[in-house]
Tab-separated table of C-alpha atoms and ligand atoms in Angstrom:
chain	number	residue	atom	x	y	z
A	1	MET	CA	-2.577	-7.459	-3.930
A	2	ARG	CA	-4.531	-4.225	-4.958
A	3	LEU	CA	-6.285	-2.933	-1.754
A	4	THR	CA	-8.525	-0.048	-0.865
A	5	VAL	CA	-9.174	1.132	2.683
A	6	ILE	CA	-12.207	3.652	3.179
A	7	GLY	CA	-12.234	5.708	5.896
A	8	THR	CA	-8.883	7.130	7.390
A	9	GLY	CA	-9.511	7.573	11.059
A	10	TYR	CA	-7.526	5.540	13.635
A	11	LEU	CA	-8.598	2.067	12.381
A	12	GLY	CA	-8.443	3.148	8.554
A	13	ALA	CA	-5.239	5.095	8.251
A	14	THR	CA	-3.367	2.278	10.522
A	15	HIS	CA	-4.873	-0.500	8.248
A	16	ALA	CA	-3.906	1.020	5.066
A	17	ALA	CA	-0.232	1.614	6.202
A	18	CYS	CA	0.236	-1.663	7.678
A	19	MET	CA	-1.595	-3.407	4.484
A	20	ALA	CA	1.239	-1.592	2.387
A	21	GLU	CA	3.840	-2.757	5.012
A	22	LEU	CA	2.366	-6.645	4.157
A	23	GLY	CA	3.467	-5.915	0.478
A	24	HIS	CA	0.182	-4.673	-0.924
A	25	GLU	CA	-0.561	-1.782	-3.192
A	26	VAL	CA	-3.020	0.433	-1.060
A	27	ILE	CA	-5.152	3.434	-1.924
A	28	GLY	CA	-6.828	5.020	1.347
A	29	VAL	CA	-10.118	6.799	0.620
A	30	ASP	CA	-11.698	9.133	2.790
A	31	VAL	CA	-14.514	11.923	1.992
A	32	ASP	CA	-12.555	14.705	4.229
A	33	ALA	CA	-10.189	16.317	1.835
A	34	ASP	CA	-8.016	17.788	4.435
A	35	LYS	CA	-7.280	14.345	6.086
A	36	ILE	CA	-6.446	12.999	2.753
A	37	ALA	CA	-4.189	15.894	1.899
A	38	ALA	CA	-2.425	15.292	5.367
A	39	LEU	CA	-2.151	11.833	4.936
A	40	GLY	CA	-0.947	12.406	1.488
A	41	ALA	CA	1.871	14.531	2.648
A	42	GLY	CA	3.079	11.958	5.357
A	43	ARG	CA	1.422	13.562	8.298
A	44	VAL	CA	-0.585	11.440	10.824
A	45	PRO	CA	-3.679	13.658	12.088
A	46	PHE	CA	-3.657	12.109	15.536
A	47	HIS	CA	-0.945	10.657	17.973
A	48	GLU	CA	-0.215	7.202	17.227
A	49	PRO	CA	3.266	5.788	17.923
A	50	GLY	CA	5.040	4.210	14.958
A	51	LEU	CA	2.258	5.175	12.567
A	52	GLY	CA	4.034	8.213	11.032
A	53	GLU	CA	7.190	6.452	9.995
A	54	LEU	CA	5.355	3.484	8.302
A	55	LEU	CA	2.978	6.311	6.421
A	56	ARG	CA	6.072	7.696	4.992
A	57	ARG	CA	7.988	4.715	4.190
A	58	HIS	CA	4.941	3.365	2.055
A	59	LEU	CA	4.483	6.891	0.391
A	60	ASP	CA	7.972	6.854	-0.528
A	61	SER	CA	7.740	3.232	-1.779
A	62	GLY	CA	4.935	4.020	-3.916
A	63	ARG	CA	2.733	1.273	-2.404
A	64	LEU	CA	0.444	3.806	-0.506
A	65	ARG	CA	-1.543	6.866	-1.701
A	66	PHE	CA	-4.446	8.655	-0.770
A	67	THR	CA	-7.593	10.065	-2.600
A	68	THR	CA	-11.198	11.332	-2.269
A	69	SER	CA	-12.487	9.619	-5.364
A	70	TYR	CA	-14.489	6.565	-4.862
A	71	GLU	CA	-14.319	6.207	-8.769
A	72	GLU	CA	-10.314	5.773	-8.494
A	73	ALA	CA	-10.744	3.573	-5.521
A	74	GLY	CA	-13.455	1.231	-7.274
A	75	ALA	CA	-11.513	0.710	-10.553
A	76	PHE	CA	-8.385	0.027	-8.397
A	77	GLY	CA	-9.359	-2.314	-5.964
A	78	GLU	CA	-9.611	-6.078	-5.963
A	79	VAL	CA	-10.396	-5.928	-1.910
A	80	HIS	CA	-12.202	-2.905	-0.446
A	81	PHE	CA	-11.762	-2.566	3.503
A	82	VAL	CA	-14.604	-0.377	4.881
A	83	CYS	CA	-13.199	1.501	8.132
A	84	VAL	CA	-15.483	4.287	8.802
A	85	GLY	CA	-16.895	5.250	12.126
A	86	THR	CA	-20.165	3.897	13.950
A	87	PRO	CA	-20.600	6.550	16.644
A	88	GLN	CA	-23.596	6.602	19.174
A	89	SER	CA	-26.716	7.940	17.370
A	90	ARG	CA	-27.877	11.227	18.802
A	91	ARG	CA	-31.111	9.952	19.594
A	92	SER	CA	-30.669	6.662	21.283
A	93	ASP	CA	-27.803	4.178	22.167
A	94	ALA	CA	-27.989	2.541	18.934
A	95	ALA	CA	-24.842	2.811	16.595
A	96	ASP	CA	-25.398	5.370	13.987
A	97	LEU	CA	-24.778	3.489	10.917
A	98	ARG	CA	-25.110	6.401	8.273
A	99	TYR	CA	-21.128	6.357	7.232
A	100	VAL	CA	-21.199	2.595	7.087
A	101	ASP	CA	-24.141	2.494	4.615
A	102	ALA	CA	-22.709	5.323	2.786
A	103	ALA	CA	-19.371	4.035	2.427
A	104	PHE	CA	-20.963	0.589	0.992
A	105	ALA	CA	-23.273	2.158	-1.472
A	106	ALA	CA	-20.476	4.413	-2.695
A	107	ILE	CA	-17.898	1.692	-3.233
A	108	ALA	CA	-20.537	-1.031	-4.352
A	109	ARG	CA	-21.516	1.534	-7.056
A	110	HIS	CA	-17.731	1.839	-8.338
A	111	ALA	CA	-16.250	-1.686	-7.626
A	112	GLU	CA	-15.173	-3.723	-10.489
A	113	PRO	CA	-17.135	-6.934	-10.963
A	114	GLY	CA	-15.728	-9.635	-8.608
A	115	ALA	CA	-14.350	-7.169	-6.088
A	116	LEU	CA	-14.602	-8.101	-2.122
A	117	LEU	CA	-16.173	-5.516	-0.016
A	118	VAL	CA	-14.851	-6.087	3.555
A	119	GLY	CA	-16.522	-4.513	6.689
A	120	LYS	CA	-14.007	-3.746	9.473
A	121	SER	CA	-16.018	-1.409	11.498
A	122	THR	CA	-17.816	-2.447	14.590
A	123	VAL	CA	-21.432	-2.666	13.757
A	124	PRO	CA	-24.744	-3.967	15.330
A	125	VAL	CA	-25.270	-7.916	14.493
A	126	GLY	CA	-27.267	-8.074	11.322
A	127	THR	CA	-25.389	-5.530	9.401
A	128	ALA	CA	-23.177	-7.508	7.152
A	129	ARG	CA	-26.586	-9.573	5.899
A	130	ARG	CA	-28.413	-6.458	5.368
A	131	LEU	CA	-25.721	-4.692	3.255
A	132	ALA	CA	-24.842	-7.961	1.453
A	133	ASP	CA	-28.624	-8.218	0.236
A	134	ALA	CA	-28.495	-4.549	-0.585
A	135	HIS	CA	-25.903	-4.484	-2.907
A	136	PRO	CA	-24.764	-6.892	-5.775
A	137	VAL	CA	-21.399	-7.597	-4.541
A	138	ASP	CA	-19.400	-10.060	-2.610
A	139	VAL	CA	-19.030	-9.083	1.216
A	140	ALA	CA	-17.168	-10.402	4.174
A	141	TRP	CA	-16.916	-9.180	7.782
A	142	ASN	CA	-13.202	-8.855	9.336
A	143	PRO	CA	-13.552	-7.205	12.938
A	144	GLU	CA	-10.733	-5.286	14.263
A	145	PHE	CA	-9.437	-5.248	17.832
A	146	LEU	CA	-6.552	-2.594	17.772
A	147	ARG	CA	-5.949	-0.700	20.720
A	148	GLU	CA	-5.138	3.091	20.387
A	149	GLY	CA	-1.428	3.370	21.216
A	150	PHE	CA	-0.313	-0.179	19.901
A	151	ALA	CA	-2.599	0.072	16.522
A	152	VAL	CA	0.590	-0.830	14.335
A	153	GLN	CA	1.487	-3.920	16.524
A	154	ASP	CA	-2.024	-4.823	16.992
A	155	THR	CA	-2.508	-4.728	13.245
A	156	LEU	CA	0.870	-6.386	11.937
A	157	ARG	CA	0.822	-8.774	14.854
A	158	PRO	CA	-2.699	-9.388	16.089
A	159	ASP	CA	-3.875	-12.040	18.641
A	160	ARG	CA	-6.148	-13.464	16.017
A	161	LEU	CA	-7.952	-12.746	12.906
A	162	VAL	CA	-11.679	-13.302	12.225
A	163	PHE	CA	-13.169	-13.636	9.019
A	164	GLY	CA	-16.938	-13.504	8.800
A	165	VAL	CA	-17.321	-15.135	5.133
A	166	GLU	CA	-20.121	-16.697	3.162
A	167	SER	CA	-18.100	-17.907	0.177
A	168	ALA	CA	-14.752	-20.240	-0.316
A	169	ARG	CA	-13.825	-17.195	-2.745
A	170	ALA	CA	-14.026	-14.453	-0.008
A	171	GLU	CA	-12.073	-16.742	2.269
A	172	GLU	CA	-9.283	-17.366	-0.218
A	173	LEU	CA	-9.107	-13.302	-0.707
A	174	LEU	CA	-8.852	-12.542	2.705
A	175	ARG	CA	-6.499	-15.410	3.250
A	176	GLU	CA	-4.127	-13.930	0.495
A	177	VAL	CA	-4.358	-10.327	1.960
A	178	TYR	CA	-3.434	-11.586	5.333
A	179	ALA	CA	-0.790	-14.361	4.197
A	180	PRO	CA	2.072	-12.992	6.049
A	181	VAL	CA	0.317	-12.509	9.504
A	182	LEU	CA	-1.040	-16.376	9.062
A	183	GLY	CA	2.269	-17.352	7.743
A	184	ALA	CA	3.454	-16.146	11.315
A	185	GLY	CA	1.260	-18.188	13.041
A	186	THR	CA	-1.761	-15.893	13.924
A	187	PRO	CA	-4.985	-17.935	14.840
A	188	LEU	CA	-7.789	-17.669	12.300
A	189	VAL	CA	-11.425	-18.139	13.358
A	190	THR	CA	-13.788	-18.356	10.269
A	191	ALA	CA	-17.264	-17.477	11.041
A	192	ASP	CA	-20.596	-16.779	9.834
A	193	PHE	CA	-21.877	-13.286	9.596
A	194	PRO	CA	-23.687	-12.845	12.833
A	195	THR	CA	-20.826	-14.637	14.694
A	196	ALA	CA	-18.070	-12.592	13.168
A	197	GLU	CA	-19.805	-9.357	14.240
A	198	LEU	CA	-20.610	-10.193	17.716
A	199	VAL	CA	-17.248	-11.235	18.268
A	200	LYS	CA	-16.037	-7.977	18.228
A	201	THR	CA	-19.087	-6.615	20.396
A	202	ALA	CA	-18.495	-9.379	22.860
A	203	ALA	CA	-14.877	-8.905	23.233
A	204	ASN	CA	-15.385	-5.085	24.195
A	205	ALA	CA	-18.278	-5.871	26.122
A	206	PHE	CA	-16.065	-8.585	28.229
A	207	LEU	CA	-13.145	-5.949	28.510
A	208	ALA	CA	-15.768	-3.155	29.844
A	209	THR	CA	-17.281	-5.615	32.111
A	210	LYS	CA	-13.665	-6.703	33.833
A	211	ILE	CA	-13.150	-2.772	34.396
A	212	SER	CA	-16.127	-2.406	35.724
A	213	PHE	CA	-16.049	-5.437	38.256
A	214	ILE	CA	-12.760	-4.019	39.632
A	215	ASN	CA	-14.152	-0.822	39.950
A	216	ALA	CA	-17.508	-2.408	41.681
A	217	MET	CA	-14.970	-3.974	44.069
A	218	ALA	CA	-13.447	-0.391	44.404
A	219	GLU	CA	-16.694	0.930	45.432
A	220	VAL	CA	-16.982	-2.053	48.096
A	221	CYS	CA	-13.428	-1.360	49.390
A	222	GLU	CA	-14.241	2.312	49.894
A	223	VAL	CA	-17.231	1.579	52.348
A	224	ALA	CA	-15.273	-1.739	53.977
A	225	GLY	CA	-11.970	-0.043	54.488
A	226	GLY	CA	-10.082	-2.532	51.886
A	227	ASP	CA	-7.387	-1.631	49.143
A	228	VAL	CA	-8.722	-2.793	45.542
A	229	SER	CA	-5.398	-2.509	44.303
A	230	VAL	CA	-4.153	-5.153	46.453
A	231	LEU	CA	-7.347	-7.077	46.171
A	232	ALA	CA	-6.823	-6.769	42.027
A	233	GLU	CA	-3.359	-8.227	42.404
A	234	ALA	CA	-4.463	-11.097	44.434
A	235	ILE	CA	-7.258	-12.433	42.127
A	236	GLY	CA	-4.897	-11.572	39.458
A	237	HIS	CA	-2.592	-14.296	39.895
A	238	ASP	CA	-5.442	-17.030	39.228
A	239	ASP	CA	-4.822	-17.435	35.571
A	240	ARG	CA	-8.522	-18.108	34.942
A	241	ILE	CA	-9.023	-14.336	35.784
A	242	GLY	CA	-5.603	-12.981	34.863
A	243	PRO	CA	-4.050	-9.467	36.039
A	244	LYS	CA	-4.860	-7.462	33.056
A	245	PHE	CA	-7.816	-4.994	32.722
A	246	LEU	CA	-8.192	-5.054	36.454
A	247	ARG	CA	-6.880	-1.652	37.006
A	248	ALA	CA	-9.398	0.134	39.285
A	249	GLY	CA	-9.874	3.788	38.743
A	250	VAL	CA	-12.079	6.660	36.917
A	251	GLY	CA	-13.189	4.048	34.536
A	252	PHE	CA	-12.943	3.690	30.800
A	253	GLY	CA	-13.492	5.967	28.108
A	254	GLY	CA	-12.555	6.445	24.418
A	255	GLY	CA	-14.137	6.291	21.021
A	256	CYS	CA	-14.866	2.381	21.465
A	257	LEU	CA	-15.744	0.683	24.860
A	258	PRO	CA	-18.609	3.242	26.091
A	259	LYS	CA	-20.377	3.480	22.794
A	260	ASP	CA	-20.056	-0.115	21.803
A	261	ILE	CA	-21.122	-1.587	24.647
A	262	ARG	CA	-24.332	0.728	24.621
A	263	ALA	CA	-25.063	0.050	21.037
A	264	PHE	CA	-24.622	-3.832	22.010
A	265	ALA	CA	-27.131	-3.589	24.783
A	266	HIS	CA	-29.543	-1.485	22.357
A	267	ARG	CA	-29.055	-4.109	19.588
A	268	ALA	CA	-29.640	-7.261	22.052
A	269	GLU	CA	-32.586	-5.628	23.609
A	270	GLU	CA	-34.132	-4.926	19.869
A	271	LEU	CA	-33.312	-8.849	19.308
A	272	GLY	CA	-35.397	-10.070	22.561
A	273	ALA	CA	-32.294	-11.111	24.294
A	274	PRO	CA	-31.441	-8.425	26.597
A	275	LEU	CA	-27.966	-7.782	28.143
A	276	ALA	CA	-29.041	-5.897	31.486
A	277	PHE	CA	-25.740	-6.462	32.929
A	278	LEU	CA	-24.331	-4.304	30.456
A	279	ARG	CA	-26.479	-1.117	31.633
A	280	GLU	CA	-24.644	-1.912	35.086
A	281	VAL	CA	-21.670	-2.293	33.491
A	282	ASP	CA	-22.197	1.317	32.084
A	283	ALA	CA	-23.611	2.687	35.274
A	284	ILE	CA	-20.434	1.644	37.351
A	285	ASN	CA	-18.404	3.222	34.987
A	286	MET	CA	-20.235	6.452	35.078
A	287	ARG	CA	-20.210	6.306	38.855
A	288	ARG	CA	-16.753	6.369	39.167
A	289	ARG	CA	-16.439	9.697	37.536
A	290	GLU	CA	-19.045	11.002	40.214
A	291	ARG	CA	-16.622	9.634	42.734
A	292	VAL	CA	-13.727	11.524	41.810
A	293	VAL	CA	-15.991	14.755	41.797
A	294	GLU	CA	-16.990	13.838	45.208
A	295	LEU	CA	-13.668	13.327	46.533
A	296	ALA	CA	-12.509	16.579	45.153
A	297	ARG	CA	-15.356	18.312	46.914
A	298	GLU	CA	-14.514	16.565	50.055
A	299	LEU	CA	-10.895	17.663	49.893
A	300	CYS	CA	-11.960	21.445	49.226
A	301	GLY	CA	-13.821	20.789	52.362
A	302	GLY	CA	-15.335	24.409	52.504
A	303	PRO	CA	-18.876	25.532	53.341
A	304	GLY	CA	-21.084	22.604	52.308
A	305	ARG	CA	-18.139	21.136	50.696
A	306	SER	CA	-18.277	23.543	47.557
A	307	VAL	CA	-15.635	23.763	44.988
A	308	MET	CA	-16.580	27.282	44.319
A	309	GLY	CA	-13.320	29.275	43.558
A	310	ALA	CA	-11.112	26.497	44.342
A	311	ARG	CA	-7.987	25.908	42.122
A	312	ILE	CA	-7.982	22.425	40.862
A	313	ALA	CA	-5.309	20.899	38.703
A	314	VAL	CA	-6.150	17.887	36.627
A	315	LEU	CA	-3.339	15.929	35.105
A	316	GLY	CA	-4.526	14.348	32.005
A	317	ALA	CA	-7.112	14.890	29.225
A	318	ALA	CA	-6.576	11.877	27.131
A	319	PHE	CA	-8.970	8.947	27.773
A	320	LYS	CA	-5.814	6.894	28.363
A	321	PRO	CA	-1.967	7.507	28.138
A	322	ASP	CA	-0.063	7.429	24.926
A	323	SER	CA	-3.048	8.808	23.088
A	324	ASP	CA	-4.152	12.232	22.020
A	325	ASP	CA	-7.830	10.922	21.848
A	326	ILE	CA	-10.257	13.003	24.170
A	327	ARG	CA	-13.539	11.285	22.988
A	328	ASP	CA	-15.491	10.126	26.067
A	329	SER	CA	-12.532	11.084	28.265
A	330	PRO	CA	-13.236	10.550	32.271
A	331	ALA	CA	-10.685	13.366	32.813
A	332	LEU	CA	-12.216	16.102	30.831
A	333	ASN	CA	-15.821	14.983	31.847
A	334	VAL	CA	-14.447	15.454	35.629
A	335	ALA	CA	-13.035	18.594	34.825
A	336	ALA	CA	-15.903	20.092	33.174
A	337	ARG	CA	-18.116	19.119	35.768
A	338	LEU	CA	-15.876	20.713	38.618
A	339	GLN	CA	-15.604	23.827	36.556
A	340	LEU	CA	-19.511	24.048	36.143
A	341	ASP	CA	-19.693	23.768	39.912
A	342	GLY	CA	-17.505	26.797	40.003
A	343	ALA	CA	-13.814	25.592	40.634
A	344	ASP	CA	-11.049	27.288	38.858
A	345	VAL	CA	-9.844	24.196	36.867
A	346	THR	CA	-6.319	23.967	34.847
A	347	VAL	CA	-5.783	20.954	32.585
A	348	TYR	CA	-2.545	19.683	31.605
A	349	ASP	CA	-2.007	16.710	29.186
A	350	PRO	CA	1.386	15.736	27.290
A	351	GLU	CA	-0.164	15.142	23.989
A	352	ALA	CA	-4.058	15.989	23.830
A	353	MET	CA	-4.097	19.659	24.717
A	354	ASP	CA	-5.040	20.694	21.236
A	355	ASN	CA	-8.049	18.342	21.070
A	356	ALA	CA	-9.024	19.146	24.819
A	357	ARG	CA	-9.006	22.979	23.938
A	358	LYS	CA	-11.344	22.447	20.883
A	359	ALA	CA	-13.595	20.278	22.454
A	360	PHE	CA	-13.751	22.227	25.992
A	361	PRO	CA	-12.535	25.826	25.139
A	362	LEU	CA	-13.862	27.424	28.400
A	363	LEU	CA	-11.479	25.141	30.613
A	364	GLY	CA	-8.265	26.583	31.905
A	365	TYR	CA	-5.029	25.164	30.241
A	366	ALA	CA	-1.549	25.154	31.167
A	367	LEU	CA	1.574	24.080	29.255
A	368	SER	CA	3.188	21.721	31.599
A	369	ALA	CA	2.401	19.698	34.883
A	370	ARG	CA	4.189	22.317	37.099
A	371	GLU	CA	2.118	25.266	35.708
A	372	ALA	CA	-1.039	23.383	36.103
A	373	LEU	CA	-0.109	22.819	39.737
A	374	HIS	CA	0.708	26.205	40.458
A	375	ARG	CA	-0.753	27.233	43.609
A	376	ALA	CA	-3.401	24.472	43.248
A	377	ASP	CA	-5.907	23.318	46.099
A	378	VAL	CA	-6.373	19.918	44.952
A	379	VAL	CA	-4.492	17.914	42.150
A	380	LEU	CA	-6.666	14.984	40.237
A	381	HIS	CA	-4.653	12.641	38.588
A	382	LEU	CA	-6.804	11.353	35.959
A	383	THR	CA	-4.807	9.814	32.765
A	384	GLU	CA	-1.799	7.911	33.708
A	385	TRP	CA	1.064	9.317	31.556
A	386	ALA	CA	4.560	7.985	32.653
A	387	GLU	CA	5.382	11.792	33.037
A	388	PHE	CA	2.729	12.022	35.807
A	389	ARG	CA	3.957	8.669	37.511
A	390	ALA	CA	7.250	10.188	37.792
A	391	LEU	CA	6.195	13.411	39.718
A	392	ASP	CA	8.491	13.657	43.029
A	393	PRO	CA	5.772	14.140	45.847
A	394	ALA	CA	8.245	15.961	47.917
A	395	GLN	CA	9.225	18.333	45.106
A	396	VAL	CA	5.589	18.734	43.724
A	397	ARG	CA	4.593	19.791	47.338
A	398	HIS	CA	6.345	23.148	46.855
A	399	TRP	CA	4.226	23.928	43.555
A	400	VAL	CA	0.964	23.646	45.258
A	401	SER	CA	-1.186	25.718	47.569
A	402	ARG	CA	-2.324	22.727	49.490
A	403	PRO	CA	-0.867	19.105	49.298
A	404	ARG	CA	-4.228	17.226	48.374
A	405	ILE	CA	-4.275	14.891	45.570
A	406	VAL	CA	-6.961	12.348	44.074
A	407	ASP	CA	-5.194	9.520	42.205
A	408	GLY	CA	-8.126	8.504	39.822
A	409	ARG	CA	-5.797	5.850	38.039
A	410	GLY	CA	-4.455	3.930	40.693
A	411	ALA	CA	-0.791	4.428	39.683
A	412	LEU	CA	0.548	6.472	42.144
A	413	ASP	CA	2.512	5.273	45.302
A	414	PRO	CA	-0.044	6.303	48.076
A	415	ALA	CA	2.549	5.716	50.783
A	416	ALA	CA	5.225	7.923	49.207
A	417	TRP	CA	2.692	10.640	48.591
A	418	ALA	CA	1.513	10.530	52.326
A	419	ALA	CA	5.227	10.447	53.513
A	420	SER	CA	5.650	13.701	51.645
A	421	GLY	CA	2.694	15.251	53.775
A	422	TRP	CA	-0.152	15.036	50.920
A	423	ASP	CA	-3.823	14.134	51.687
A	424	PHE	CA	-3.472	11.317	49.250
A	425	ARG	CA	-6.958	9.932	47.962
A	426	GLY	CA	-7.299	6.892	45.668
A	427	LEU	CA	-10.092	4.956	44.310
A	428	GLY	CA	-10.983	1.965	46.506
A	429	ARG	CA	-7.936	2.707	48.423
A	430	PRO	CA	-7.730	3.581	52.187
A	431	PRO	CA	-6.110	7.181	52.216
A	432	GLY	CA	-2.392	6.997	52.697
A	433	GLY	CA	-2.467	3.492	51.231
A	434	GLU	CA	-2.431	1.042	54.663
A	435	GLY	CA	-3.849	-1.493	52.429
A	436	LYS	CA	-0.566	-3.138	51.624
A	437	ARG	CA	1.155	-4.751	54.542
B	1	LIG	C1	-10.522	-0.854	23.268
B	1	LIG	C2	-10.171	-2.524	23.096
B	1	LIG	O1	-9.119	-2.646	24.036
B	1	LIG	C3	-9.865	-2.699	21.549
B	1	LIG	O2	-9.621	-4.094	21.579
B	1	LIG	C4	-10.792	-2.418	20.653
B	1	LIG	O3	-10.848	-2.606	19.541
B	1	LIG	C5	-11.165	-0.857	20.950
B	1	LIG	O4	-11.458	-0.539	22.290
B	1	LIG	P1	-8.841	1.346	23.186
B	1	LIG	O5	-10.134	2.098	23.386
B	1	LIG	O6	-7.817	1.753	22.752
B	1	LIG	O7	-9.268	-0.128	22.930
B	1	LIG	O8	-8.604	1.255	24.775
B	1	LIG	P2	-7.939	0.200	25.953
B	1	LIG	O9	-6.606	0.259	26.049
B	1	LIG	O10	-8.750	-0.806	25.776
B	1	LIG	O11	-8.844	1.105	27.249
B	1	LIG	C6	-10.258	1.424	27.250
B	1	LIG	C7	-10.308	2.250	28.364
B	1	LIG	O12	-10.316	1.432	29.739
B	1	LIG	C8	-9.133	3.583	28.721
B	1	LIG	O13	-9.873	4.487	29.183
B	1	LIG	C9	-8.246	2.905	29.878
B	1	LIG	O14	-7.958	3.934	30.738
B	1	LIG	C10	-9.402	2.226	30.587
B	1	LIG	N1	-8.968	0.976	31.569
B	1	LIG	C11	-8.101	0.000	30.802
B	1	LIG	C12	-9.129	1.034	32.812
B	1	LIG	O15	-9.821	1.984	33.396
B	1	LIG	N2	-8.453	-0.251	33.472
B	1	LIG	C13	-7.761	-1.025	33.010
B	1	LIG	O16	-7.593	-1.970	33.719
B	1	LIG	C14	-7.618	-1.093	31.789
């Protein structure tokens, strides 16, 4: 089929390359000429494993190209996927729909009669109906559940497909687009517009709630003397609960979960069905960042527990490992807070340094973990890259000025670090990790 993908960020660039991989002819469209030039030259402007190879394979096969022209896209496509961002609005928790609205208006203006416009962006419930009413084109909603770092596999082999459709023809076209994925046995759920939109926001709300649940348990463990990692392991054996998304730590960040739960809560309030618990999920998440700052203060231990002048090494800048995405990153949030309090903060991340430097130019940066740790008074482990998990506490001890570490990701072995003489603090774990017997 001839498809276009409008918006070539994480979602759109991945979707475009994956649709070419499925055998379609694809044009990727973006208003950002630099991004289009990079993608057209085979360069992915962000870190996503496997995407570069897929992109170059299909630029070479001739099935994939990029343009800034809606006119060209409109004349070409039978199905147009809208994958533009829905960031948090500057004035409230609502999603800012200006990019979705502009993309729909532009492609609707140029689309051939009979073309299908498919929204993939995460939007407040009611958006698909509004857009379908505003434009004389066929509309469908097909939410995306991809995780950064696994974007290619999540697109080619998703857990499920969701089609929000109002006509048999829209469903037929989407079935044709995804024929190889459906042929591999992927479950398909067809729904009306509001349900399809809600599936996405509900899934993200559930994931965020699961993380905040375990982080709330970490808060209780901290005052009760328990160990949240042992607790998570034990409740995770119950297959109604399951072990995933129960890693306590400095909490969730990124370009999706934080803004999506806020937009969902905001929309639900607008509709008169408030989801007050999502406000608490958000609050628990933000409190965990606060807790790491507090632990750093405690470890610095100076007069009034001030971090003024202390050398603090921050391991990690990305919001999660295997990503260079620093949007709403807990690591950088904590680093910036401590720097404002007068600490001398040095950050190292294997992939996210350029993005971190652009967003937080005043923080200190090192070119390796070793350089960041050099003469540090306190080490904060805030993104669980494999490289950091592999650090040898006995060796690392020689790099720092004082062996004091906060594991903000529950990914280091407290006993091993304590055995090498470190003052080890975890979130929701007793110092030195006495919880596991
Ligand atoms: C998420 C959803 O998983 C995905 O389905 C949706 O489409 C977009 O949002 P992503 O933002 O890529 O994907 O990240 P994810 O892997 O879900 O992690 C989100 C955040 O939660 C990260 O900051 C991660 O460190 C944190 N997290 C995750 C925890 O703190 N504990 C956990 O147990 C799991």
